[in-house]
Coordinates of C-alpha atoms in Angstrom, one line a residue:
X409 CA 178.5 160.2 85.3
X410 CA 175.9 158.6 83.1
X411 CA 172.2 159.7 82.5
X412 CA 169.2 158.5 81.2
X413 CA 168.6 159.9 77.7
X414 CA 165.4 161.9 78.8
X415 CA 167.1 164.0 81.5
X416 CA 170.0 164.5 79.3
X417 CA 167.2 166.0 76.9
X418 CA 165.3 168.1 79.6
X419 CA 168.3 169.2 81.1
X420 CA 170.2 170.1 77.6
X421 CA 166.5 172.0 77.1
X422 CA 166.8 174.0 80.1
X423 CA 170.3 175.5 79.5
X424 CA 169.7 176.6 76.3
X425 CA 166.3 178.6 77.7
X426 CA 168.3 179.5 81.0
X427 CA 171.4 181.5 78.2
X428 CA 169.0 182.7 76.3
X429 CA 166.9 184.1 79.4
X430 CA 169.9 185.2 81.0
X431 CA 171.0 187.3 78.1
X432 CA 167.5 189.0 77.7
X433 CA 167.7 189.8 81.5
X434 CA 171.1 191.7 81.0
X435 CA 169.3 193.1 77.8
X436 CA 166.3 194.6 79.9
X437 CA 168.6 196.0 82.7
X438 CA 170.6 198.1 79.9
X439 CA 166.8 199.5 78.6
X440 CA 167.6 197.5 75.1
X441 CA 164.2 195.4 75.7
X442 CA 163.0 195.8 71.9
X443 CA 160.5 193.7 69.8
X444 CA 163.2 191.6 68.5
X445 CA 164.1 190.9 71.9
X446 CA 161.0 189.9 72.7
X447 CA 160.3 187.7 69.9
X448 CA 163.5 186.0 71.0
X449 CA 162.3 185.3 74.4
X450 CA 159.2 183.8 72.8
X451 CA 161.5 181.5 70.7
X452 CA 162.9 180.6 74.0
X453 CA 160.1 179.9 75.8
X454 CA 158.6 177.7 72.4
X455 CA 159.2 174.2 73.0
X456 CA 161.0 172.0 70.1
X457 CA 162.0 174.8 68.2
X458 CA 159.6 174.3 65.0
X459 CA 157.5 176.4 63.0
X460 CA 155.6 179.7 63.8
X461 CA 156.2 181.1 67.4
X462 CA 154.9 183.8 69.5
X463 CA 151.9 185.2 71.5
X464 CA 148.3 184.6 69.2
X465 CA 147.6 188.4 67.6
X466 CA 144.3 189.7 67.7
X467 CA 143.4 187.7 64.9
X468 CA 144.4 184.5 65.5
X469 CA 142.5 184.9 69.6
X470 CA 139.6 185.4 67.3
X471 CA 139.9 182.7 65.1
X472 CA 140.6 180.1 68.1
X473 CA 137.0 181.7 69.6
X474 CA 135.4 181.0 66.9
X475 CA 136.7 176.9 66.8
X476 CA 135.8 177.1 70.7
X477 CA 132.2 177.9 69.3
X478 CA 132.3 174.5 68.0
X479 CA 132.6 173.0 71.7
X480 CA 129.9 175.3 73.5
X481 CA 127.6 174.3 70.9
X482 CA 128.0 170.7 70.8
X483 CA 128.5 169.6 74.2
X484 CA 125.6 167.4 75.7
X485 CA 124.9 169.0 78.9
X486 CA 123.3 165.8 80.3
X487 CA 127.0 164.2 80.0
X488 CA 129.3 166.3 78.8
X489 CA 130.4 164.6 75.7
X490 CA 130.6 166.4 72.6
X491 CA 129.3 165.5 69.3
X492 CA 131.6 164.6 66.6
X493 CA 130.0 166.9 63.7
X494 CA 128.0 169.8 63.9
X495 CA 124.1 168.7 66.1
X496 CA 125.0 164.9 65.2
X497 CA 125.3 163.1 68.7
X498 CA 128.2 160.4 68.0
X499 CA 131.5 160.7 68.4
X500 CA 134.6 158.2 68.0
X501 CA 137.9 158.0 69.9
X502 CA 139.5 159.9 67.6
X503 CA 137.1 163.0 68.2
X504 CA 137.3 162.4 71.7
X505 CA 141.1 162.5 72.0
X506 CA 140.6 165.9 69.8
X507 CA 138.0 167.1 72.3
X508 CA 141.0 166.9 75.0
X509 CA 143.3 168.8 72.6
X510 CA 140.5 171.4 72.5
X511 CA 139.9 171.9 75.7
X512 CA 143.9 172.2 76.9
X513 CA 144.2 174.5 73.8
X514 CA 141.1 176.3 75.1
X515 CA 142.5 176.4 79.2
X516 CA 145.9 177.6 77.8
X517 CA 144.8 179.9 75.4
X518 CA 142.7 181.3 78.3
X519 CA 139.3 181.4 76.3
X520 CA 138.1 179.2 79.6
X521 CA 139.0 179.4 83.4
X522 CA 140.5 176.5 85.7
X523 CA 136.9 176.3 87.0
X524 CA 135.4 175.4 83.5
X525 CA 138.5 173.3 82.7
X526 CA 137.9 171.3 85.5
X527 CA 134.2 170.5 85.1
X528 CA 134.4 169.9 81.5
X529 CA 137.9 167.2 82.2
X530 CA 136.3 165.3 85.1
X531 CA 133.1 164.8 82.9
X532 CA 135.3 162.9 79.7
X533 CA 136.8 161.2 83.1
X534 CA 134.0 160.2 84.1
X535 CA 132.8 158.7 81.0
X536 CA 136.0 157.0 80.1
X537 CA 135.9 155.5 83.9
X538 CA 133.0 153.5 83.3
X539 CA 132.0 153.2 79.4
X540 CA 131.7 149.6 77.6
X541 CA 134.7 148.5 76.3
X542 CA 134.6 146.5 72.8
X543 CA 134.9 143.0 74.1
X544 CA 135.8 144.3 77.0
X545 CA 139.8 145.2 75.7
X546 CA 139.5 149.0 74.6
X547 CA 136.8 151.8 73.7
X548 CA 134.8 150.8 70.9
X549 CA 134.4 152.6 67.6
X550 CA 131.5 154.5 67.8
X551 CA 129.1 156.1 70.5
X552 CA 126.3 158.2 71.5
X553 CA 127.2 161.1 72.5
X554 CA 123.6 161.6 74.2
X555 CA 123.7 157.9 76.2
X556 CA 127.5 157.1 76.6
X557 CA 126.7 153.8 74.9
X558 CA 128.4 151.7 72.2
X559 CA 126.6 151.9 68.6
X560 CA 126.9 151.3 65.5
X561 CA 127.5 153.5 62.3
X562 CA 124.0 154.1 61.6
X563 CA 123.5 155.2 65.5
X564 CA 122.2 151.5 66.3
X565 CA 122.7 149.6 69.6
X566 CA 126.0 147.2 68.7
X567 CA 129.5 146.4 69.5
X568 CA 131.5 146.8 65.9
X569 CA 134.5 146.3 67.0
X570 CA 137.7 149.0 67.7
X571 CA 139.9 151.1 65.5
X572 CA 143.4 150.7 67.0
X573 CA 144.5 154.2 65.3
X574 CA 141.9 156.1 66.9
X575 CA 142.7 154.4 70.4
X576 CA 146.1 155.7 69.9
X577 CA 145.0 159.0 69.3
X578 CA 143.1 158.8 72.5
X579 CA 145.7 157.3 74.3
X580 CA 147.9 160.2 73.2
X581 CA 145.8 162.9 74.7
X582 CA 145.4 161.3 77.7
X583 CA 149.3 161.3 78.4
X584 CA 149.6 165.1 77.5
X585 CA 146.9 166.1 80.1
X586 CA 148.5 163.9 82.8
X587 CA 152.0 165.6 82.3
X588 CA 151.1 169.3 81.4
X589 CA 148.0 168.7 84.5
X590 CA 149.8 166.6 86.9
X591 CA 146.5 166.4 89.3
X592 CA 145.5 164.7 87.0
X593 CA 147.7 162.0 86.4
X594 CA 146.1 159.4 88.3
X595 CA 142.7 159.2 87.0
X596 CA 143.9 159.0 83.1
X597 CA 146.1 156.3 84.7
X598 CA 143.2 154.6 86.1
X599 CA 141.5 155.0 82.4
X600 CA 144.5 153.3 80.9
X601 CA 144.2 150.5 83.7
X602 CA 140.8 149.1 82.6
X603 CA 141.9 148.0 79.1
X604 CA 143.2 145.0 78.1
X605 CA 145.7 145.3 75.0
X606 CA 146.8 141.9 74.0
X607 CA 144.3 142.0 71.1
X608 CA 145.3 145.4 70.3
X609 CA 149.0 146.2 70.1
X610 CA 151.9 143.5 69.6
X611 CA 155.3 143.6 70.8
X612 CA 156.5 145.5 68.3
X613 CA 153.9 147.8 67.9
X614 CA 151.5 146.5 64.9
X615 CA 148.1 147.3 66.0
X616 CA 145.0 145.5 64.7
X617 CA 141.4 146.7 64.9
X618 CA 138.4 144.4 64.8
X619 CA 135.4 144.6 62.9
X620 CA 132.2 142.7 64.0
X621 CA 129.1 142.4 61.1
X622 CA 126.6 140.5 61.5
X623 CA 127.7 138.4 63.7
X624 CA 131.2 137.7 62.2
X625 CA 134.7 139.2 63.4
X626 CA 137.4 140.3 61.5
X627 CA 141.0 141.1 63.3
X628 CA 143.2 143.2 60.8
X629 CA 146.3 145.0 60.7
X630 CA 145.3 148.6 60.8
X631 CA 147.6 151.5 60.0
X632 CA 149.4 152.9 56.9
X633 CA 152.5 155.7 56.5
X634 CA 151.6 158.6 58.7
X635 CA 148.3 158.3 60.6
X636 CA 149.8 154.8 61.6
X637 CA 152.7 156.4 63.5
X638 CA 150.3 158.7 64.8
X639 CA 148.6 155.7 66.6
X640 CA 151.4 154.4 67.4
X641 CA 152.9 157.2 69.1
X642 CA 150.0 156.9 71.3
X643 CA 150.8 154.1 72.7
X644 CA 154.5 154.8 72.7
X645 CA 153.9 157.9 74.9
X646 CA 152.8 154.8 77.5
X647 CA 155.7 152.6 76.9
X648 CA 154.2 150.3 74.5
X649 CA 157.2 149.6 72.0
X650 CA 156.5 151.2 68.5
X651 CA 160.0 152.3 67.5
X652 CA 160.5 149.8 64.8
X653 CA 157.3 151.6 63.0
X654 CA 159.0 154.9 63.2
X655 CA 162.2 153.5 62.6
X656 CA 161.8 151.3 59.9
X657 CA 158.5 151.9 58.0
X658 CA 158.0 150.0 54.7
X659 CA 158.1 152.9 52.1
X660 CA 158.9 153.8 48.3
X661 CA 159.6 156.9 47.2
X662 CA 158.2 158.9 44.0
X663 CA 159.1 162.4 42.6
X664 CA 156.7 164.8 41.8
X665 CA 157.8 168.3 40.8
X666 CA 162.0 166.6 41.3
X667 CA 161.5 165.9 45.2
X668 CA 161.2 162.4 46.9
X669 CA 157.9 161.3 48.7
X670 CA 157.7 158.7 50.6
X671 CA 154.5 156.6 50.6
X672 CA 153.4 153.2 52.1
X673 CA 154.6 150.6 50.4
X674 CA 152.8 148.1 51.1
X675 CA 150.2 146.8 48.1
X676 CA 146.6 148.3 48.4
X677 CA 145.6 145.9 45.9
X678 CA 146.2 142.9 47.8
X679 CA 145.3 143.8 51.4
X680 CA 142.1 146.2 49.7
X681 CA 143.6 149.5 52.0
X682 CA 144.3 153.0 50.5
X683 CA 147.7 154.0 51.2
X684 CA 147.6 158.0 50.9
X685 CA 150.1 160.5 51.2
X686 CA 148.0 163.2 53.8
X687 CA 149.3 166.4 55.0
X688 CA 147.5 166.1 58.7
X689 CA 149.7 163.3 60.2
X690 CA 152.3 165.0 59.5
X691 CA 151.3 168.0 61.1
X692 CA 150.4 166.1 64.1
X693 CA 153.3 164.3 64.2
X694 CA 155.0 167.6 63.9
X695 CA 152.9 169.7 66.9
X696 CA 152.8 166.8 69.4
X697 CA 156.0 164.8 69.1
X698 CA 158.1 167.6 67.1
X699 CA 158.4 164.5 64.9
X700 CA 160.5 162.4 66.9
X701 CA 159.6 159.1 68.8
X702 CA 158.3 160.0 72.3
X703 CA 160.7 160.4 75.1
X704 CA 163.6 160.0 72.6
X705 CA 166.4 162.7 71.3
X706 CA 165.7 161.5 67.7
X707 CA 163.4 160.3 65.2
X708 CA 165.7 157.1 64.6
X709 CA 166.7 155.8 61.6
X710 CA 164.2 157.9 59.3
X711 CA 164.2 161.6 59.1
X712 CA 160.5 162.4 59.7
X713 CA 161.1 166.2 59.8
X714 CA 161.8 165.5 56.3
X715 CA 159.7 163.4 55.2
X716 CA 157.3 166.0 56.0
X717 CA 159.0 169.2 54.3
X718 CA 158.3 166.9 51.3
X719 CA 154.9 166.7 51.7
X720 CA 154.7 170.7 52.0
X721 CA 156.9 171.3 49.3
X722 CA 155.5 169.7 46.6
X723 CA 152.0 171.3 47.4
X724 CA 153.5 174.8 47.4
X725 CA 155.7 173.9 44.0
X726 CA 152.0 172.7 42.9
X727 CA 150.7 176.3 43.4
X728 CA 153.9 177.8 41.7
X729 CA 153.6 175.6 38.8
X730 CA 150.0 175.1 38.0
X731 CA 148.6 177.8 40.2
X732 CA 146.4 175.5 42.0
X733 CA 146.7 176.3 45.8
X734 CA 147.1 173.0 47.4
X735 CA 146.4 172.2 51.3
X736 CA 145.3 167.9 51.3
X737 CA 144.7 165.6 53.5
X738 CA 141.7 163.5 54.7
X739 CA 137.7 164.3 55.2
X740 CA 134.4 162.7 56.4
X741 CA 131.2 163.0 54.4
X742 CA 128.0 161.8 55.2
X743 CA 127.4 160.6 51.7
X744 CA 128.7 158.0 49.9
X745 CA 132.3 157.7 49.2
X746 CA 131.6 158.9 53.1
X747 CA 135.6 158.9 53.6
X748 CA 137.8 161.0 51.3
X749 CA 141.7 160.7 50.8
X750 CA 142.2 163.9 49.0
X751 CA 146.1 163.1 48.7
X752 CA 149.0 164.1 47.5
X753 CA 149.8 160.7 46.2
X754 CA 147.7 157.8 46.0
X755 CA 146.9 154.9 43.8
X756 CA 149.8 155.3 42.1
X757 CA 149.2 159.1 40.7
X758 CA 149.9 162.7 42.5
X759 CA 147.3 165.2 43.1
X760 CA 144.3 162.3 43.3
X761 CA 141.4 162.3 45.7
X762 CA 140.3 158.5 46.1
X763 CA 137.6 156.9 48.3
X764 CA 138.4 154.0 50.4
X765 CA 137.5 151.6 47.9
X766 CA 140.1 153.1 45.1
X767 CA 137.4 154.8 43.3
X768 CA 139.0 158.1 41.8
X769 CA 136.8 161.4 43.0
X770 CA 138.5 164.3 41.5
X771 CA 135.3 166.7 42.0
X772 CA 135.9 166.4 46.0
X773 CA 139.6 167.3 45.9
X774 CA 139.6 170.7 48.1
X775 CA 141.6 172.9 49.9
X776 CA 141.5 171.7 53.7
X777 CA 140.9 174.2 56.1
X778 CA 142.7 172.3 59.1
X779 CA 145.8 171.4 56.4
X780 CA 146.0 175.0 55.8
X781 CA 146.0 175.9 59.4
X782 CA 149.0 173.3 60.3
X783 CA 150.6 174.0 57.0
X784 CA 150.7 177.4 57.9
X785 CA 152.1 177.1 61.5
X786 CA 155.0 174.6 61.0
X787 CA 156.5 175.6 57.6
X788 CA 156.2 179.8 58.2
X789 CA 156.3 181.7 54.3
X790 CA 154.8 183.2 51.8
X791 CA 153.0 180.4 50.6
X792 CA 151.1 179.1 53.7
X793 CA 150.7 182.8 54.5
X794 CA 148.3 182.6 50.8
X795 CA 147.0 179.5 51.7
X796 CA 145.6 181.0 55.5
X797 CA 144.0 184.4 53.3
X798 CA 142.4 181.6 51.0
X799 CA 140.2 179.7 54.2
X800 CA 140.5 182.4 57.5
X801 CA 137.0 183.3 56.4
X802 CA 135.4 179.9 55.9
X803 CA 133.5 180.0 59.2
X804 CA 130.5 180.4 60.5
X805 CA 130.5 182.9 63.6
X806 CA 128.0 181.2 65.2
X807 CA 128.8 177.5 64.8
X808 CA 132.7 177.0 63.9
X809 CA 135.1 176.8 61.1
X810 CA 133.9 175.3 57.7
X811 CA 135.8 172.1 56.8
X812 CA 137.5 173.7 53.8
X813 CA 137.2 175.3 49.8
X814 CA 136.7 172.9 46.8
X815 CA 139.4 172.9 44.9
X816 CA 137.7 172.8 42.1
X817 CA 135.0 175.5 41.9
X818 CA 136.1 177.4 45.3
X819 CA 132.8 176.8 46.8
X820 CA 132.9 176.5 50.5
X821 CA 132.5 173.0 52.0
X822 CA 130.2 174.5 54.9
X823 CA 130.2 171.2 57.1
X824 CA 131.5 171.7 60.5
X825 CA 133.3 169.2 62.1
X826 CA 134.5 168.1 65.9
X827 CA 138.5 167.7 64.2
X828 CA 138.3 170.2 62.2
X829 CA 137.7 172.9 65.0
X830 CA 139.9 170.8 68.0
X831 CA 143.1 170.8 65.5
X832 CA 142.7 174.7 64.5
X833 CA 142.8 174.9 68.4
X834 CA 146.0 173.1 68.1
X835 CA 147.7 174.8 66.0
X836 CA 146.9 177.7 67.7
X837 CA 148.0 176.4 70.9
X838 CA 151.4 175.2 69.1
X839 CA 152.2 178.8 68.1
X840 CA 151.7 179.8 71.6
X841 CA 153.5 177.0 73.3
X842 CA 155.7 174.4 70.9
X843 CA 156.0 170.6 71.1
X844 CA 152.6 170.1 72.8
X845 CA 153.9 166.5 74.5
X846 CA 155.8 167.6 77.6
X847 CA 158.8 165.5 78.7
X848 CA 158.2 162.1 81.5
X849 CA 157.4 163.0 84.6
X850 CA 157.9 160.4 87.7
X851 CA 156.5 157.2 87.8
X852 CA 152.9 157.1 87.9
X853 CA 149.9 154.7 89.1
X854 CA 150.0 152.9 86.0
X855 CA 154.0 151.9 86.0
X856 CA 153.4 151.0 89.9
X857 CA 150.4 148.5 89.6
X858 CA 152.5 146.9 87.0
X859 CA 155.9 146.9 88.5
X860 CA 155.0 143.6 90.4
X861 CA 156.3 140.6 88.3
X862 CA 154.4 138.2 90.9
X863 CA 151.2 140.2 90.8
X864 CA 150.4 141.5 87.2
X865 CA 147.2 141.8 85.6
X866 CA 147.7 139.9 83.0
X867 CA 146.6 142.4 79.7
X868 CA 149.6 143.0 78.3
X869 CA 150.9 146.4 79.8
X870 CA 154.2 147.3 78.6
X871 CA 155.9 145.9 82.0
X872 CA 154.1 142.5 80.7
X873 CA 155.8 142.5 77.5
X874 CA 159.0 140.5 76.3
X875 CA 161.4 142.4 73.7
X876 CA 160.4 142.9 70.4
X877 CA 161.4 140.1 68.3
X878 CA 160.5 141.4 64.5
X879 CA 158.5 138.8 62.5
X880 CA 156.5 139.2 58.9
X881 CA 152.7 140.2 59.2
X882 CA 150.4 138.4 58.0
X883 CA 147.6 141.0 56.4
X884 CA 144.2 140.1 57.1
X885 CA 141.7 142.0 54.6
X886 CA 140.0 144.8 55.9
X887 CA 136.1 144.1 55.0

């Protein structure tokens, strides 16, 4: 009998937890119940199989309080939304889609009850139900936390466009609290329902953002190795068609320290974006999607798994060799370069901390507190174990975890951050639970107002697509 390839999954899932259950159960009835027993129950019960495993110690409950401080502190009690840095009342899609990985890490971790759960959801529901859409096609890039409304960078009044990515990351979120809270499904479906994506996702899963200055609008391709399969998974986990990004990225490969990294081949210098080698969307990629395409058995054609061990290894074999602990990725500032790739590899060297403009900044590389956190819960050792001594104490009891140590000096970098805080929540909720997207459930409200062919809506839903026919990009310039 044939079966569709998610069941198979689910299915081949269950039986292996149903043995492994089965044995402990004989196990217990012989009085042989021992810690190593138990630990293999926990490995059992962790979904995908990856990394660190196991109910959160003492410790670690402490350290997801204290990222939960974060969220108490910043959450506008007119609204509900939370601020995307520490007291600073906007907030993009990207920290809102964190904000639901928060409060699911928070419900599941039990730091809050259903009750709280609830009020806190059906406020972001509430929001997303009726904000202003760019151009009326998907969130726009920036808002006020305090009004709900559309601004600008500088906190202004405007409509500047949409970042693709970050509606991705949104778009993710939204799936994993309609499928781990099922009374839920229909109103993120309903969310989903108002946008329009014929503007923002192709057929084969290129997504462009827009920019709008002064007047003028810019539609570019948006997305490079790693955070743009992030996006995209986003928008797979909805049936949007983004396997040819996962399984044919355009990549090069250079050794440092003997291993092969992959990086983004495509040329900065012509389409004037940084194409970084960052340890976070790998961890994401890792925790959510246990680094395979959504709702498939396997990554496809490129071993992402891999691809990431890379990244990890040659930031340990950094620390053996130079004695430089190394934990990289990505950070916001609120001064000028105001964006930081502090990469592994970019603009053609290893170890360099760039701007988005190229400019080198090698006083702002530093060791990332949320790179040490997911470094340290999918690739278990003695290494990561050095790396979570060197930041567990960069917090501030009251107000979150700092955003990391400066590589340099060892200073603290005491800004506190919306993504910083929701993705230590992650991890931790990772370590407790595995692969944090849960397989399909059954159709939903979306798939049925779009199963019509005579009756569609007309903004280029997946069920409104044609097959994807690769083509060249053209690669607009990002202003």
């Amino acid at each position: 009998m044939l079966m569709l390839r998610p069941m198979r999954i689910a299915i081949g899932k269950r039986l292996r937890c149903c043995a492994v259950l089965m044995l402990l159960a004989s196990l217990a009835g012989c009085g042989l119940l021992s810690g190593g027993v138990e630990r293999a129950k926990a490995y059992a019960e962790h979904v995908g199989g990856i990394g660190r495993y196991g109910k959160l110690t003492e410790k670690e409950t402490q350290w997801a309080k204290i990222a939960w401080r974060y969220f108490e502190n910043n959450t506008n009690p007119e609204n509900g939304l939370v601020n995307g840095s520490d007291r600073t009342p906007t907030f993009s899609m990207w920290h809102l889609g964190d904000y639901l990985a928060a409060l699911v890490a928070a419900r599941e971790i039990e730091l809050i009850d259903a009750h709280e759960f609830d009020a806190r959801l059906s406020r972001v529901l509430a929001f997303l139900q009726q904000m202003d859409l760019s151009e009326a096609s998907v969130p726009g890039k920036v808002y006020n936390a305090l009004t709900g409304k559309m601004v600008s960078y500088d906190n202004k009044p405007a409509d500047i466009g949409w970042s693709a990515v970050e509606t991705g990351r949104l778009l993710a979120w939204m799936r994993i609290v309609g499928e781990r809270y099922p009374q839920y499904r229909e109103y993120v479906d309903k969310v989903v329902f108002r946008m329009n994506f014929c503007q923002v996702i192709d057929d084969c899963g290129a997504m462009y953002g827009v920019s709008i200055e002064n007047g003028k609008r810019n539609r570019y391709q948006e997305g490079r190795l790693g955070y743009e399969q992030v996006g995209a998974a986003g928008f797979a986990a909805w049936g949007f068609d983004a396997r040819r990004l996962w399984r044919e990225p355009e990549t090069e490969t250079v050794n440092i320290y003997g291993i092969p990294v992959q990086y983004d081949a495509r040329e900065s210098r012509l389409s004037g974006v940084q194409t970084p080698v960052l340890t976070m969307p790998y961890v994401l990629l890792g925790m959510e999607y246990g680094f395979r395409y959504p709702g498939e058995d396997t990554a496809g054609a490129t071993d992402w798994r891999g691809m990431a061990d890379a990244v990890y290894k040659v930031q340990a074999l950094r620390h053996e060799r130079e004695g430089v602990l190394t934990a990289r990725t990505d950070y916001a500032l609120r001064e000028p370069p105001y964006l930081v790739y502090d990469a592994v590899f970019a603009a053609g060297y290893a170890f360099n901390t760039v701007g988005p403009d190229g400019k080198e900044y090698p006083k702002l590389a530093m060791v990332s507190t949320r790179a040490a956190f997911g470094m340290w819960v999918l690739w278990p050792g003695e290494y990561t174990d050095l790396l979570m001594r060197s930041v567990q104490t960069l917090y501030s009891a009251e107000r979150g975890w700092f955003d990391g140590r400066m590589e340099n000096s060892g200073a603290a970098r005491d800004s506190i951050g919306l993504t910083t805080n929701a993705e230590i929540l992650e991890v931790l909720l990772f370590k407790l639970k595995g692969t944090l997207l849960p397989e399909p459930g059954p159709a939903r409200y979306l798939a049925r107002q779009t199963a019509d062919p005579y009756d569609r809506p007309n903004r280029c839903f997946p069920a409104e697509r044609p097959a994807c026919v690769p083509k060249p990009q053209a690669r607009a310039l990002v202003p």
